[in-house]
Amino acid sequence: MISNNIKIKTQDLNVYYGEKQALFNVNLDIHSKEVTALIGPSGCGKSTFIRCINRMNDVIDICKIDGSIKIDDKEIIDNNVDVVRLRESIGMVFQKPNPFPKSIYDNISYGPSIHGLADNKSDMDKIVENSLKKAALWEEVKDRLDEPGTGLSGGQQQRLCIARAISVNPEVILMDEPCSALDPIATAKIEELIDELKKSYTIVIVTHSMSQAVRVSQRTGFFHLGKIIEVDTTEKIFKNPGNQMTQDYITGRFG
Amino acid sequence: MTKEERIKKRYNAEKRFKLYGITSVVLAILFVVFLIHVIFSKGSSAFQKTTINVELNFTLDSLYLDPNPSKDDLENVEYYDLAIESLLKVYQVNGLKEEKALINLFSPDYEYEVRDFLIKNPEFINKKTILKLTASDDIDQLHKGNYPRHLPEDRRRINDFQLMMYDKLVEQNKIDKIFNNYLFQKGDSRNPELAGIGGALVGSFFTIIITLLLSFPIAIFASIYLEEFAPKNRVTDFIEININNLAAVPSIVFGLLGLGILLSTFDLPRSTPLVAGITLALMTLPRIIIPCRASLKAVPPSIREGALAVGASKVQSVMHHVVPLAIPGTLSGTIIGLAQALGETAPLILIGMVAFVVDIPSIPTDPSASLPVQVYLWSEQAERGFVEKTSATIMILLSFLITLNFIAVYLRQKFERKW
């Protein structure tokens, strides 16, 4: 079950927001085709960390990154890296579902169309259908693809966002607390979906819910105050953590 | 204070606050109603003009014409004689003084009205017809009931003979009120009954088109760049402060700028819609940039992130997702900026649009009037006829402004995506 193929390797990653340092020497390996959960109290840097992987932090003017992140042995913290290509291969799902204010179809077809993944309409139809199927949304929306994506329920919107992310054939999917705005039933559906998706994608998920980390992930990293305290298999972290702080956090003594 | 008392006090405070609000709204409505009432009651009569029915006999003899006259021949006839003769046939006058008083019942352009009729309808040669000739300003105002006829003769411009003639005309049903086509067809004139806003309408139209063409694209690109692409640093902060300051600069200052730079340095033609348009575009720019930036800012950042995360470039995320969402705010901001520019007077005065221009401009580099300046010019005139013309022009200007604002509301609702 535990894979040994390292997909993403970060070394001595330091991130600064202006004067403030948000991440301190993070060294973390993310393995291919499994789910890595990142847990830790609010403000510990887990979101900052995953936003480094697809260079989403570039949007923030004052953010400075140094250190190294290698994806398949290719350095991405480098000005010569084309972030557009990078983000094509690393999809992202956000905390709050953020479908475009367009139709369900257009939400999915946008990515493939700007990257030229479909030669004609029937190709595009195929991509849209497959993406929605992979996101377990096809059955619910197949008859109303031209309706606005924002008209779906919260859970459906989030699956639409997952479908949007996989429409461009990424290798990695980053999820930043994807269930924090959803009810338990919608959350259960997304978790099921994550389980299914890990067969084809490498998934990194930030979560506040430790039970969610246990349910969906094979590996867990614990962040605290911008440092990675401990990373190991999920089983080990939750049954027998190597660090007292991890122990305190997962038993609810702080956080 | 007991709890009961405190609750009562709180309710009273709420009632008071509501009352203040309602009073303010009612007051504001009263002011608007009063304003509109004044303008309408003064201006509505300008949409009609008084005419006097005159029977004319276009015999070749009286026109001193050969049979089958050409258009040139018709243009050169002395219609004054023809008109006066036919008038004298109807109303017997004694002496030149009375003849002059009689002819002064008409607008000075009555000869041209007769000529234009005959050139347009040459089949009336050798025939009789009744023409409605435009009455002079004084008769016009007298007929509309705005003239103080009870004053002693030496204090009015209409003498007793003319009053008598007027009463006789009324008695014989030879005086009429018809739609004032001159109001829209003619340019400015020294005679109120012949003055129209045709020149001002065309001038304002050219001006606003030039303002739109210049300010809209510049404002859009400036606001998109500043809001989405520019780094946030001292330079952009400085630019932002200056844009806000420029929006608050009195419009007359932009007039001085137009005078100093466009007219003096670049030698552009004075009193033209071209210069007016450029000047107003400068004035309107910050007023469009501010609402455009606000509507761009109102687009939730999650939309930008969503687009970037599927691998859209910065330009793609802005053009495909942010700008379409900002369109309603952008358009209504632009239209409201243009509406302000349309009503602007002070800068136009400085660039010479107060000149007395009779001709209707055909290109933007022709000297021209504009609606708000026409209001200003006519409001200074002493003749009674210009009072109603002033109000009528205000009515037309206001109706354009209201239309523009409605278009803004309509566009905002049409493009606003509620999903």
Tab-separated table of N, CA and C in Angstrom, chain A residues 4-61:
chain	number	residue	atom	x	y	z
A	4	ASN	N	6.925	3.763	-2.554
A	4	ASN	CA	8.241	4.295	-2.224
A	4	ASN	C	8.789	5.234	-3.284
A	5	ASN	N	7.917	5.530	-4.248
A	5	ASN	CA	8.300	6.461	-5.291
A	5	ASN	C	8.125	7.883	-4.793
A	6	ILE	N	9.189	8.644	-4.705
A	6	ILE	CA	9.029	10.017	-4.231
A	6	ILE	C	8.668	10.917	-5.410
A	7	LYS	N	7.531	11.587	-5.262
A	7	LYS	CA	7.058	12.457	-6.352
A	7	LYS	C	7.573	13.881	-6.141
A	8	ILE	N	7.408	14.354	-4.912
A	8	ILE	CA	7.802	15.733	-4.609
A	8	ILE	C	8.782	15.697	-3.453
A	9	LYS	N	9.910	16.387	-3.632
A	9	LYS	CA	10.920	16.383	-2.579
A	9	LYS	C	11.260	17.829	-2.254
A	10	THR	N	11.002	18.238	-1.013
A	10	THR	CA	11.382	19.612	-0.670
A	10	THR	C	12.574	19.569	0.261
A	11	GLN	N	13.483	20.537	0.045
A	11	GLN	CA	14.676	20.588	0.878
A	11	GLN	C	14.894	22.007	1.358
A	12	ASP	N	15.031	22.140	2.663
A	12	ASP	CA	15.333	23.432	3.285
A	12	ASP	C	14.466	24.552	2.732
A	13	LEU	N	13.167	24.314	2.725
A	13	LEU	CA	12.262	25.314	2.178
A	13	LEU	C	11.972	26.372	3.244
A	14	ASN	N	12.306	27.632	2.890
A	14	ASN	CA	11.991	28.761	3.771
A	14	ASN	C	11.086	29.718	3.012
A	15	VAL	N	10.010	30.160	3.674
A	15	VAL	CA	9.109	31.107	3.020
A	15	VAL	C	8.934	32.308	3.926
A	16	TYR	N	8.999	33.482	3.314
A	16	TYR	CA	8.848	34.732	4.066
A	16	TYR	C	7.705	35.526	3.489
A	17	TYR	N	6.878	36.089	4.382
A	17	TYR	CA	5.917	37.107	3.941
A	17	TYR	C	6.449	38.427	4.457
A	18	GLY	N	7.122	39.185	3.604
A	18	GLY	CA	7.759	40.418	4.061
A	18	GLY	C	8.805	40.078	5.102
A	19	GLU	N	8.648	40.633	6.305
A	19	GLU	CA	9.602	40.405	7.381
A	19	GLU	C	9.369	39.063	8.064
A	20	LYS	N	8.105	38.608	7.959
A	20	LYS	CA	7.714	37.464	8.757
A	20	LYS	C	8.072	36.161	8.043
A	21	GLN	N	8.705	35.253	8.788
A	21	GLN	CA	9.030	33.965	8.183
A	21	GLN	C	7.908	32.982	8.472
A	22	ALA	N	7.380	32.349	7.425
A	22	ALA	CA	6.229	31.472	7.609
A	22	ALA	C	6.631	30.002	7.648
A	23	LEU	N	7.686	29.645	6.918
A	23	LEU	CA	8.138	28.258	6.932
A	23	LEU	C	9.635	28.226	7.231
A	24	PHE	N	10.034	27.254	8.050
A	24	PHE	CA	11.438	27.148	8.462
A	24	PHE	C	11.988	25.792	8.030
A	25	ASN	N	12.932	25.806	7.097
A	25	ASN	CA	13.650	24.592	6.713
A	25	ASN	C	12.770	23.348	6.604
A	26	VAL	N	11.779	23.441	5.779
A	26	VAL	CA	10.892	22.292	5.649
A	26	VAL	C	11.521	21.253	4.715
A	27	ASN	N	11.653	20.050	5.221
A	27	ASN	CA	12.105	18.934	4.397
A	27	ASN	C	11.001	17.893	4.419
A	28	LEU	N	10.433	17.639	3.268
A	28	LEU	CA	9.287	16.747	3.253
A	28	LEU	C	9.272	16.009	1.927
A	29	ASP	N	9.042	14.693	1.998
A	29	ASP	CA	8.906	13.921	0.764
A	29	ASP	C	7.461	13.512	0.590
A	30	ILE	N	6.958	13.687	-0.608
A	30	ILE	CA	5.592	13.281	-0.892
A	30	ILE	C	5.648	12.165	-1.910
A	31	HIS	N	5.017	11.075	-1.546
A	31	HIS	CA	5.152	9.878	-2.366
A	31	HIS	C	4.094	9.808	-3.438
A	32	SER	N	4.466	9.152	-4.510
A	32	SER	CA	3.620	9.089	-5.684
A	32	SER	C	2.390	8.226	-5.433
A	33	LYS	N	1.268	8.656	-5.994
A	33	LYS	CA	0.008	7.909	-5.971
A	33	LYS	C	-0.400	7.466	-4.574
A	34	GLU	N	-0.256	8.379	-3.648
A	34	GLU	CA	-0.895	8.167	-2.361
A	34	GLU	C	-1.328	9.515	-1.816
A	35	VAL	N	-2.059	9.462	-0.708
A	35	VAL	CA	-2.570	10.702	-0.149
A	35	VAL	C	-1.712	11.092	1.040
A	36	THR	N	-1.159	12.288	0.978
A	36	THR	CA	-0.391	12.800	2.099
A	36	THR	C	-1.234	13.866	2.792
A	37	ALA	N	-1.515	13.691	4.061
A	37	ALA	CA	-2.292	14.685	4.795
A	37	ALA	C	-1.340	15.580	5.565
A	38	LEU	N	-1.642	16.878	5.587
A	38	LEU	CA	-0.856	17.806	6.394
A	38	LEU	C	-1.766	18.328	7.484
A	39	ILE	N	-1.354	18.095	8.738
A	39	ILE	CA	-2.176	18.565	9.848
A	39	ILE	C	-1.369	19.543	10.684
A	40	GLY	N	-2.073	20.233	11.562
A	40	GLY	CA	-1.391	21.188	12.426
A	40	GLY	C	-2.338	22.305	12.783
A	41	PRO	N	-2.030	23.039	13.848
A	41	PRO	CA	-2.920	24.119	14.276
A	41	PRO	C	-2.975	25.242	13.240
A	42	SER	N	-3.990	26.122	13.347
A	42	SER	CA	-4.141	27.221	12.398
A	42	SER	C	-2.881	28.071	12.370
A	43	GLY	N	-2.526	28.523	11.190
A	43	GLY	CA	-1.382	29.415	11.056
A	43	GLY	C	-0.042	28.718	11.155
A	44	CYS	N	-0.033	27.377	11.017
A	44	CYS	CA	1.236	26.682	11.183
A	44	CYS	C	2.009	26.583	9.879
A	45	GLY	N	1.385	26.992	8.764
A	45	GLY	CA	2.123	27.006	7.513
A	45	GLY	C	1.781	25.892	6.556
A	46	LYS	N	0.752	25.065	6.873
A	46	LYS	CA	0.442	23.963	5.955
A	46	LYS	C	-0.063	24.479	4.616
A	47	SER	N	-0.935	25.531	4.666
A	47	SER	CA	-1.441	26.066	3.400
A	47	SER	C	-0.319	26.737	2.625
A	48	THR	N	0.499	27.497	3.341
A	48	THR	CA	1.654	28.129	2.702
A	48	THR	C	2.495	27.076	1.996
A	49	PHE	N	2.664	25.950	2.662
A	49	PHE	CA	3.492	24.900	2.082
A	49	PHE	C	2.891	24.373	0.781
A	50	ILE	N	1.572	24.043	0.795
A	50	ILE	CA	1.074	23.451	-0.461
A	50	ILE	C	0.980	24.501	-1.560
A	51	ARG	N	0.819	25.772	-1.172
A	51	ARG	CA	0.772	26.803	-2.213
A	51	ARG	C	2.146	27.069	-2.825
A	52	CYS	N	3.208	26.533	-2.180
A	52	CYS	CA	4.529	26.624	-2.802
A	52	CYS	C	4.664	25.600	-3.924
A	53	ILE	N	3.952	24.475	-3.769
A	53	ILE	CA	4.158	23.372	-4.707
A	53	ILE	C	3.672	23.732	-6.110
A	54	ASN	N	2.579	24.530	-6.191
A	54	ASN	CA	2.202	24.968	-7.539
A	54	ASN	C	2.513	26.456	-7.745
A	55	ARG	N	3.401	26.979	-6.939
A	55	ARG	CA	3.852	28.378	-7.042
A	55	ARG	C	2.679	29.359	-6.980
A	56	MET	N	1.614	29.003	-6.268
A	56	MET	CA	0.479	29.902	-6.129
A	56	MET	C	0.865	31.121	-5.292
A	57	ASN	N	1.894	30.972	-4.477
A	57	ASN	CA	2.323	32.100	-3.649
A	57	ASN	C	2.925	33.224	-4.473
A	58	ASP	N	3.251	32.953	-5.739
A	58	ASP	CA	3.778	34.007	-6.605
A	58	ASP	C	2.816	35.180	-6.717
A	59	VAL	N	1.525	34.884	-6.533
A	59	VAL	CA	0.514	35.934	-6.661
A	59	VAL	C	0.711	36.996	-5.590
A	60	ILE	N	1.259	36.573	-4.447
A	60	ILE	CA	1.429	37.514	-3.338
A	60	ILE	C	2.760	38.228	-3.507
A	61	ASP	N	2.678	39.555	-3.649
A	61	ASP	CA	3.886	40.341	-3.940
A	61	ASP	C	4.987	40.164	-2.908
